[in-house]
Tab-separated table of N, CA and C in Angstrom:
chain	number	residue	atom	x	y	z
A	20	UNK	N	104.992	104.278	139.079
A	20	UNK	CA	105.047	103.109	139.151
A	20	UNK	C	103.419	102.109	139.475
A	21	UNK	N	102.995	101.408	138.636
A	21	UNK	CA	101.715	100.362	139.013
A	21	UNK	C	101.786	99.494	140.300
A	22	UNK	N	100.444	99.785	140.652
A	22	UNK	CA	100.132	99.084	142.505
A	22	UNK	C	100.165	97.881	141.488
A	23	UNK	N	100.902	96.959	142.858
A	23	UNK	CA	100.695	95.529	142.727
A	23	UNK	C	99.570	94.715	142.425
A	24	UNK	N	99.381	93.961	141.697
A	24	UNK	CA	98.401	92.661	141.794
A	24	UNK	C	97.546	93.983	140.489
A	25	UNK	N	97.822	94.960	140.068
A	25	UNK	CA	97.263	95.813	138.845
A	25	UNK	C	97.341	95.755	137.545
A	26	UNK	N	96.852	95.903	136.698
A	26	UNK	CA	97.234	95.770	135.399
A	26	UNK	C	97.175	96.634	134.479
A	27	UNK	N	97.853	96.455	133.223
A	27	UNK	CA	97.306	97.852	132.237
A	27	UNK	C	97.250	96.765	130.563
A	28	UNK	N	96.796	97.815	129.788
A	28	UNK	CA	96.603	97.526	128.432
A	28	UNK	C	97.436	97.935	127.565
A	29	UNK	N	98.001	97.404	126.815
A	29	UNK	CA	98.411	98.316	125.518
A	29	UNK	C	97.707	98.279	124.193
A	30	UNK	N	97.866	99.501	123.207
A	30	UNK	CA	97.184	98.756	122.026
A	30	UNK	C	97.924	99.675	120.909
A	31	UNK	N	97.801	98.508	119.805
A	31	UNK	CA	98.862	99.090	118.847
A	31	UNK	C	98.174	99.067	117.500
A	32	UNK	N	97.492	100.596	117.122
A	32	UNK	CA	96.784	100.176	115.933
A	32	UNK	C	97.633	100.311	114.798
A	33	UNK	N	97.808	99.404	113.716
A	33	UNK	CA	98.935	99.596	112.639
A	33	UNK	C	98.109	100.002	111.440
A	34	UNK	N	98.681	99.798	110.744
A	34	UNK	CA	97.682	100.241	109.342
A	34	UNK	C	96.942	99.258	108.677
A	35	UNK	N	97.148	98.003	109.420
A	35	UNK	CA	96.424	96.990	108.935
A	35	UNK	C	95.403	96.156	109.750
A	36	UNK	N	96.208	96.416	110.951
A	36	UNK	CA	95.964	95.362	112.285
A	36	UNK	C	95.800	95.855	113.672
A	37	UNK	N	95.112	95.315	114.736
A	37	UNK	CA	94.756	95.981	115.946
A	37	UNK	C	95.519	95.192	116.715
A	38	UNK	N	96.558	95.166	117.424
A	38	UNK	CA	96.844	94.501	118.570
A	38	UNK	C	96.603	94.789	119.880
A	39	UNK	N	96.387	94.136	120.686
A	39	UNK	CA	95.868	94.262	122.453
A	39	UNK	C	96.693	93.325	123.185
A	40	UNK	N	97.483	94.401	123.951
A	40	UNK	CA	97.993	92.938	124.938
A	40	UNK	C	97.882	94.373	126.331
A	41	UNK	N	97.819	92.696	127.573
A	41	UNK	CA	97.616	92.693	128.897
A	41	UNK	C	98.956	92.232	129.549
A	42	UNK	N	98.788	93.400	130.037
A	42	UNK	CA	100.268	93.260	130.911
A	42	UNK	C	100.008	93.556	132.524
A	43	UNK	N	100.700	92.552	133.486
A	43	UNK	CA	100.974	92.716	135.115
A	43	UNK	C	101.703	94.143	135.288
A	44	UNK	N	101.743	94.205	136.536
A	44	UNK	CA	102.568	95.237	137.528
A	44	UNK	C	103.910	95.380	137.163
A	45	UNK	N	104.277	93.568	137.143
A	45	UNK	CA	105.845	93.599	136.306
A	45	UNK	C	106.220	93.587	135.314
A	46	UNK	N	105.070	93.935	134.026
A	46	UNK	CA	104.856	94.056	132.779
A	46	UNK	C	104.894	93.106	132.514
A	47	UNK	N	104.952	91.936	132.733
A	47	UNK	CA	104.839	90.426	132.108
A	47	UNK	C	103.417	90.487	131.270
A	48	UNK	N	103.778	89.901	129.871
A	48	UNK	CA	102.721	89.544	128.987
A	48	UNK	C	101.491	88.801	129.845
A	49	UNK	N	100.446	88.664	129.486
A	49	UNK	CA	99.113	88.364	130.383
A	49	UNK	C	98.238	87.629	129.511
A	50	UNK	N	98.325	87.890	128.088
A	50	UNK	CA	97.208	87.830	127.300
A	50	UNK	C	97.594	88.841	125.813
A	51	UNK	N	97.583	88.356	124.537
A	51	UNK	CA	97.552	89.350	123.620
A	51	UNK	C	97.137	88.643	122.112
A	52	UNK	N	96.516	89.202	121.731
A	52	UNK	CA	95.959	88.472	120.259
A	52	UNK	C	95.974	90.215	119.315
A	53	UNK	N	95.361	89.788	117.803
A	53	UNK	CA	96.060	90.486	116.970
A	53	UNK	C	94.461	90.295	116.160
A	54	UNK	N	94.016	91.668	115.737
A	54	UNK	CA	92.559	91.259	114.876
A	54	UNK	C	92.682	92.367	113.383
A	55	UNK	N	92.514	92.062	112.650
A	55	UNK	CA	92.326	92.808	111.187
A	55	UNK	C	91.928	93.978	111.605
A	56	UNK	N	92.070	94.951	110.715
A	56	UNK	CA	91.533	96.656	110.864
A	56	UNK	C	89.628	96.527	110.265
A	57	UNK	N	88.924	96.917	110.793
A	57	UNK	CA	87.798	97.019	109.905
A	57	UNK	C	88.242	97.547	108.409
A	58	UNK	N	87.467	97.591	107.378
A	58	UNK	CA	87.558	98.196	106.062
A	58	UNK	C	85.786	98.272	105.398
A	59	UNK	N	86.066	100.158	105.371
A	59	UNK	CA	87.452	100.917	105.528
A	59	UNK	C	87.148	101.246	107.025
A	60	UNK	N	88.537	102.056	107.038
A	60	UNK	CA	89.099	102.507	108.826
A	60	UNK	C	87.891	103.579	109.312
A	61	UNK	N	86.798	103.522	109.123
A	61	UNK	CA	85.951	104.997	110.036
A	61	UNK	C	86.329	104.818	111.015
A	62	UNK	N	86.039	105.680	111.507
A	62	UNK	CA	86.354	105.905	112.917
A	62	UNK	C	85.175	105.138	113.942
A	63	UNK	N	84.473	104.776	113.817
A	63	UNK	CA	83.389	104.565	114.420
A	63	UNK	C	83.654	102.962	114.334
A	64	UNK	N	83.624	102.738	113.567
A	64	UNK	CA	84.170	100.874	113.414
A	64	UNK	C	85.355	100.783	114.015
A	65	UNK	N	86.624	101.572	114.074
A	65	UNK	CA	87.645	100.921	114.568
A	65	UNK	C	87.207	101.314	115.998
A	66	UNK	N	86.515	102.289	116.745
A	66	UNK	CA	86.325	102.514	118.001
A	66	UNK	C	85.830	100.971	118.324
A	67	UNK	N	84.494	100.956	117.638
A	67	UNK	CA	83.724	99.695	118.558
A	67	UNK	C	84.912	98.143	118.527
A	68	UNK	N	86.140	98.021	117.321
A	68	UNK	CA	86.371	97.075	117.166
A	68	UNK	C	87.707	97.288	118.277
A	69	UNK	N	88.085	98.567	118.616
A	69	UNK	CA	89.521	98.642	120.373
A	69	UNK	C	88.806	98.041	121.189
A	70	UNK	N	87.107	98.488	121.570
A	70	UNK	CA	86.625	98.283	123.011
A	70	UNK	C	86.181	96.975	122.729
A	71	UNK	N	85.666	96.372	122.106
A	71	UNK	CA	85.497	94.805	121.959
A	71	UNK	C	86.515	94.333	121.898
A	72	UNK	N	87.692	93.914	121.311
A	72	UNK	CA	89.124	93.235	121.123
A	72	UNK	C	89.434	93.809	123.366
A	73	UNK	N	89.113	95.095	123.440
A	73	UNK	CA	89.786	94.968	124.960
A	73	UNK	C	88.768	94.859	125.595
A	74	UNK	N	87.667	94.334	125.837
A	74	UNK	CA	86.725	93.911	126.531
A	74	UNK	C	86.984	92.090	126.331
A	75	UNK	N	87.534	91.404	125.196
A	75	UNK	CA	87.846	90.180	125.560
A	75	UNK	C	89.224	89.818	126.201
A	76	UNK	N	89.944	90.761	125.848
A	76	UNK	CA	91.426	90.567	126.532
A	76	UNK	C	91.066	91.181	128.231
A	77	UNK	N	90.003	91.443	128.444
A	77	UNK	CA	89.999	91.492	130.525
A	77	UNK	C	88.640	91.874	130.435
A	78	UNK	N	88.345	90.626	130.258
A	78	UNK	CA	86.781	89.914	130.722
A	78	UNK	C	86.701	90.567	132.520
A	79	UNK	N	87.441	90.839	133.437
A	79	UNK	CA	87.392	90.862	134.540
A	79	UNK	C	87.444	92.306	135.376
A	80	UNK	N	87.956	92.960	134.328
A	80	UNK	CA	88.586	94.272	134.599
A	80	UNK	C	89.007	94.550	135.300
A	81	UNK	N	90.458	93.876	135.000
A	81	UNK	CA	91.761	94.248	135.980
A	81	UNK	C	92.447	95.268	135.851
A	82	UNK	N	91.895	95.589	134.706
A	82	UNK	CA	93.341	96.432	134.175
A	82	UNK	C	92.708	98.316	134.387
A	83	UNK	N	93.768	98.919	134.682
A	83	UNK	CA	93.106	100.425	135.260
A	83	UNK	C	92.866	101.217	134.010
A	84	UNK	N	94.042	101.258	133.398
A	84	UNK	CA	94.737	102.330	132.107
A	84	UNK	C	94.884	101.148	130.787
A	85	UNK	N	94.497	101.979	130.138
A	85	UNK	CA	94.753	101.737	128.248
A	85	UNK	C	95.556	102.832	127.619
A	86	UNK	N	96.395	102.389	127.193
A	86	UNK	CA	97.184	102.705	126.314
A	86	UNK	C	97.442	102.770	124.756
A	87	UNK	N	96.878	103.672	123.897
A	87	UNK	CA	96.643	103.425	122.745
A	87	UNK	C	98.236	104.015	121.609
A	88	UNK	N	98.475	103.353	120.691
A	88	UNK	CA	99.563	103.877	119.955
A	88	UNK	C	98.725	104.064	118.876
A	89	UNK	N	98.621	104.860	118.187
A	89	UNK	CA	97.819	105.284	116.853
A	89	UNK	C	98.707	106.141	115.918
A	90	UNK	N	99.132	105.771	114.942
A	90	UNK	CA	99.461	106.390	114.011
A	90	UNK	C	98.827	107.699	113.127
A	91	UNK	N	98.899	108.811	113.785
A	91	UNK	CA	98.563	109.958	113.532
A	91	UNK	C	98.473	110.990	114.660
A	92	UNK	N	98.372	112.482	114.628
A	92	UNK	CA	98.420	113.724	114.890
A	92	UNK	C	97.354	113.861	116.180
A	93	UNK	N	98.125	113.554	117.232
A	93	UNK	CA	97.443	113.367	118.571
A	93	UNK	C	97.695	114.705	119.359
A	94	UNK	N	96.085	115.542	119.939
A	94	UNK	CA	96.047	116.470	120.871
A	94	UNK	C	96.771	116.233	121.783
A	95	UNK	N	97.085	117.912	122.647
A	95	UNK	CA	98.360	117.910	123.939
A	95	UNK	C	97.399	117.015	124.868
A	96	UNK	N	96.324	116.552	124.835
A	96	UNK	CA	95.914	115.749	126.301
A	96	UNK	C	95.789	114.504	126.311
A	97	UNK	N	96.140	114.063	124.761
A	97	UNK	CA	95.951	111.982	124.275
A	97	UNK	C	94.678	111.477	124.211
A	98	UNK	N	94.009	112.588	124.007
A	98	UNK	CA	92.481	111.861	123.890
A	98	UNK	C	91.572	112.299	122.190
A	99	UNK	N	91.929	113.317	121.569
A	99	UNK	CA	92.086	113.356	120.325
A	99	UNK	C	92.938	112.852	119.303
A	100	UNK	N	92.498	112.097	118.157
A	100	UNK	CA	92.986	111.902	116.854
A	100	UNK	C	92.725	113.359	116.136
A	101	UNK	N	93.757	114.105	115.800
A	101	UNK	CA	93.325	115.103	115.223
A	101	UNK	C	93.171	115.126	113.558
A	102	UNK	N	94.364	114.314	113.172
A	102	UNK	CA	94.271	113.970	111.804
A	102	UNK	C	95.336	112.443	111.623
A	103	UNK	N	94.594	112.306	111.045
A	103	UNK	CA	95.505	110.494	110.663
A	103	UNK	C	95.384	110.215	108.945
A	104	UNK	N	96.905	110.582	108.153
A	104	UNK	CA	96.338	110.107	106.718
A	104	UNK	C	96.110	109.119	106.404
A	105	UNK	N	96.540	108.100	107.068
A	105	UNK	CA	96.225	106.517	106.635
A	105	UNK	C	94.938	105.754	106.787
A	106	UNK	N	94.199	106.996	106.976
A	106	UNK	CA	92.700	106.383	107.590
A	106	UNK	C	91.649	107.298	106.941
A	107	UNK	N	90.917	107.109	106.201
A	107	UNK	CA	89.717	107.914	105.900
A	107	UNK	C	88.897	108.618	107.288
A	108	UNK	N	88.661	110.302	107.462
A	108	UNK	CA	88.019	110.334	107.737
A	108	UNK	C	88.217	110.410	109.350
A	109	UNK	N	89.486	110.339	109.288
A	109	UNK	CA	90.135	110.804	110.764
A	109	UNK	C	90.231	112.033	111.132
A	110	UNK	N	89.644	112.824	111.039
A	110	UNK	CA	90.056	114.334	111.635
A	110	UNK	C	88.843	114.894	112.906
A	111	UNK	N	89.989	115.405	113.705
A	111	UNK	CA	89.087	115.552	115.261
A	111	UNK	C	88.294	114.740	116.052
A	112	UNK	N	88.772	113.450	115.579
A	112	UNK	CA	88.403	112.320	116.298
A	112	UNK	C	88.424	112.570	118.011
A	113	UNK	N	87.250	112.323	118.827
A	113	UNK	CA	88.022	112.134	120.145
A	113	UNK	C	87.698	110.622	120.758
A	114	UNK	N	88.590	110.045	120.158
A	114	UNK	CA	88.507	108.206	120.323
A	114	UNK	C	88.864	107.921	121.737
A	115	UNK	N	89.220	108.667	122.616
A	115	UNK	CA	89.632	108.248	123.849
A	115	UNK	C	88.316	108.533	124.538
A	116	UNK	N	87.688	110.038	124.380
A	116	UNK	CA	86.053	110.178	125.021
A	116	UNK	C	85.520	109.169	124.634
A	117	UNK	N	85.643	109.058	123.254
A	117	UNK	CA	83.940	107.568	123.105
A	117	UNK	C	84.814	106.485	123.730
A	118	UNK	N	86.055	106.142	123.959
A	118	UNK	CA	86.132	104.466	124.096
A	118	UNK	C	86.149	104.540	126.314
A	119	UNK	N	86.076	105.641	126.605
A	119	UNK	CA	87.080	105.420	128.341
A	119	UNK	C	85.271	105.340	128.902
A	120	UNK	N	83.675	105.844	128.389
A	120	UNK	CA	82.873	105.426	129.102
A	120	UNK	C	82.158	103.728	128.502
A	121	UNK	N	82.545	103.361	127.382
A	121	UNK	CA	82.542	102.242	127.021
A	121	UNK	C	83.315	100.978	127.586
A	122	UNK	N	84.604	101.677	127.929
A	122	UNK	CA	86.007	100.479	128.537
A	122	UNK	C	85.492	100.347	130.129
A	123	UNK	N	84.836	101.868	130.588
A	123	UNK	CA	85.130	102.290	132.094
A	123	UNK	C	86.775	101.886	132.642
A	124	UNK	N	87.207	102.500	131.343
A	124	UNK	CA	88.656	102.433	131.809
A	124	UNK	C	89.355	104.369	131.219
A	125	UNK	N	90.566	104.633	132.226
A	125	UNK	CA	90.958	105.810	131.858
A	125	UNK	C	92.142	105.367	130.282
A	126	UNK	N	91.406	106.300	129.096
A	126	UNK	CA	92.456	106.160	128.232
A	126	UNK	C	93.236	107.162	127.676
A	127	UNK	N	94.306	106.684	126.809
A	127	UNK	CA	95.326	107.516	126.493
A	127	UNK	C	95.676	107.597	125.042
A	128	UNK	N	95.889	108.440	124.173
A	128	UNK	CA	96.137	107.887	123.460
A	128	UNK	C	97.588	108.990	123.114
A	129	UNK	N	98.698	107.951	122.129
A	129	UNK	CA	99.808	107.879	121.727
A	129	UNK	C	100.243	108.094	120.241
A	130	UNK	N	100.565	108.764	119.675
A	130	UNK	CA	101.348	109.026	118.285
A	130	UNK	C	102.246	107.544	118.505
A	131	UNK	N	102.044	106.648	117.609
A	131	UNK	CA	102.864	105.820	117.564
A	131	UNK	C	104.462	105.709	117.379
A	132	UNK	N	104.774	106.903	117.027
A	132	UNK	CA	106.452	107.469	117.164
A	132	UNK	C	106.940	107.114	118.753
A	133	UNK	N	105.888	107.110	119.425
A	133	UNK	CA	107.078	107.578	120.644
A	133	UNK	C	106.952	106.458	121.358
A	134	UNK	N	105.635	104.961	121.380
A	134	UNK	CA	105.555	103.992	121.348
A	134	UNK	C	107.129	103.038	120.449
A	135	UNK	N	107.354	104.019	119.747
A	135	UNK	CA	107.580	102.833	118.390
A	135	UNK	C	109.556	102.949	119.192
A	136	UNK	N	109.725	103.859	119.654
A	136	UNK	CA	111.014	104.658	119.902
A	136	UNK	C	110.936	104.014	120.904
A	137	UNK	N	110.254	103.749	122.384
A	137	UNK	CA	110.824	103.102	123.554
A	137	UNK	C	110.879	101.297	122.949
A	138	UNK	N	110.178	101.049	121.797
A	138	UNK	CA	110.041	99.348	121.795
A	138	UNK	C	111.226	99.380	121.035
A	139	UNK	N	111.680	100.112	120.073
A	139	UNK	CA	113.388	99.773	119.629
A	139	UNK	C	113.954	99.301	120.880
A	140	UNK	N	113.965	100.492	122.073
A	140	UNK	CA	114.890	100.624	122.654
A	140	UNK	C	114.935	99.376	123.526
A	141	UNK	N	113.475	98.797	124.025
A	141	UNK	CA	113.239	97.369	124.790
A	141	UNK	C	113.510	96.426	123.690
A	142	UNK	N	113.631	96.446	122.298
A	142	UNK	CA	113.896	95.167	121.435
A	142	UNK	C	115.524	94.827	121.570
A	143	UNK	N	116.178	96.335	121.912
A	143	UNK	CA	117.910	95.960	121.991
A	143	UNK	C	118.161	94.738	122.875
A	144	UNK	N	116.953	94.789	124.308
A	144	UNK	CA	117.462	93.677	125.353
A	144	UNK	C	116.791	92.710	125.087
A	145	UNK	N	115.687	92.438	124.443
A	145	UNK	CA	115.030	91.037	124.306
A	145	UNK	C	114.699	91.299	123.099
A	146	UNK	N	115.237	90.152	122.060
A	146	UNK	CA	114.989	90.508	120.591
A	146	UNK	C	114.161	89.138	120.380
A	147	UNK	N	113.429	88.524	121.261
A	147	UNK	CA	112.379	87.590	120.810
A	147	UNK	C	111.179	87.850	121.039
A	148	UNK	N	110.766	89.158	121.603
A	148	UNK	CA	109.275	89.949	120.947
A	148	UNK	C	108.657	90.225	120.106
A	149	UNK	N	107.650	90.191	119.488
A	149	UNK	CA	107.264	90.874	118.224
A	149	UNK	C	107.342	92.366	118.840
A	150	UNK	N	107.362	92.778	117.222
A	150	UNK	CA	107.210	94.092	117.576
A	150	UNK	C	105.803	95.051	117.653
A	151	UNK	N	104.547	94.235	117.796
A	151	UNK	CA	103.502	94.720	117.837
A	151	UNK	C	103.057	94.693	119.509
A	152	UNK	N	103.382	93.619	119.887
A	152	UNK	CA	104.025	93.465	121.322
A	152	UNK	C	104.479	94.700	122.028
A	153	UNK	N	105.756	94.877	121.331
A	153	UNK	CA	106.934	95.832	122.247
A	153	UNK	C	106.181	97.400	122.683
A	154	UNK	N	105.475	97.424	120.604
A	154	UNK	CA	104.687	98.606	120.829
A	154	UNK	C	103.106	98.721	122.005
A	155	UNK	N	102.953	97.883	121.827
A	155	UNK	CA	101.620	98.031	122.857
A	155	UNK	C	102.121	98.166	124.327
A	156	UNK	N	103.135	97.672	124.939
A	156	UNK	CA	103.621	97.551	126.004
A	156	UNK	C	104.452	99.126	126.203
A	157	UNK	N	105.061	99.273	125.031
A	157	UNK	CA	105.525	100.636	125.530
A	157	UNK	C	103.931	101.329	125.742
A	158	UNK	N	103.269	101.539	124.695
A	158	UNK	CA	101.977	102.214	124.296
A	158	UNK	C	101.199	102.488	126.025
A	159	UNK	N	101.573	101.254	126.920
A	159	UNK	CA	100.954	101.405	127.699
A	159	UNK	C	101.796	101.821	129.175
A	160	UNK	N	103.215	101.633	129.075
A	160	UNK	CA	104.273	102.233	129.807
A	160	UNK	C	103.944	103.919	129.418
A	161	UNK	N	104.400	104.253	128.674
A	161	UNK	CA	104.184	105.800	128.654
A	161	UNK	C	102.854	105.986	128.875
A	162	UNK	N	101.863	105.522	128.468
A	162	UNK	CA	100.264	105.715	129.234
A	162	UNK	C	100.311	106.265	130.820
A	163	UNK	N	100.867	104.966	131.656
A	163	UNK	CA	100.845	105.114	132.627
A	163	UNK	C	101.770	105.962	133.329
A	164	UNK	N	102.792	106.548	132.731
A	164	UNK	CA	103.737	107.394	132.778
A	164	UNK	C	102.965	108.571	132.727
A	165	UNK	N	102.120	108.968	131.962
A	165	UNK	CA	101.278	109.914	131.535
A	165	UNK	C	99.811	110.416	133.268
A	166	UNK	N	99.991	109.137	133.089
A	166	UNK	CA	98.608	108.833	134.120
A	166	UNK	C	98.865	109.404	135.343
A	167	UNK	N	100.137	108.672	135.734
A	167	UNK	CA	100.820	108.625	137.179
A	167	UNK	C	101.195	110.166	137.314
A	168	UNK	N	101.229	110.754	136.450
A	168	UNK	CA	101.376	112.661	136.586
A	168	UNK	C	100.684	112.952	136.961
A	169	UNK	N	99.369	112.746	137.016
A	169	UNK	CA	98.238	113.372	136.837
A	169	UNK	C	97.014	113.271	137.793
A	170	UNK	N	97.589	112.129	137.996
A	170	UNK	CA	96.295	111.523	139.246
A	170	UNK	C	97.198	110.848	140.470
A	171	UNK	N	96.497	110.355	141.481
A	171	UNK	CA	97.090	109.432	142.430
A	171	UNK	C	96.560	108.055	142.548
A	172	UNK	N	97.055	107.102	142.508
A	172	UNK	CA	96.439	105.702	142.026
A	172	UNK	C	95.790	105.332	143.127
A	173	UNK	N	94.691	104.701	143.106
A	173	UNK	CA	94.648	103.956	144.525
A	173	UNK	C	95.336	102.616	145.219
């Protein structure tokens, strides 16, 4: 569980857009916005856009963790995009390793299928929430669970 007064960020990288949402410790939505992916979706351009979007979403660095739902094969550590058929040039891209020093936060990447499954479960309970927000929340929650199993939270 997230310590009280702490926040987390969920990012959903879709085929056309990036959705960045910030949540509080009770998973209430604090901010959310969507940007169109850069064209072409090259690794460097997407990395910069994700970084800038997260910086805009959390100007005061209140979020501890970033969970990213990404449409590709991710390594077992959740740090490297091994392949992504939808985007050119995405082969063994160390996305989390690029983002962590830029963001000064822990980053975990998840294949979009896992957050999508969780978001569908959440949607059954609340039909008024946008799919991208739910997927972002699911990515944030799943990454937090992964971080909790690896580290002691302050």
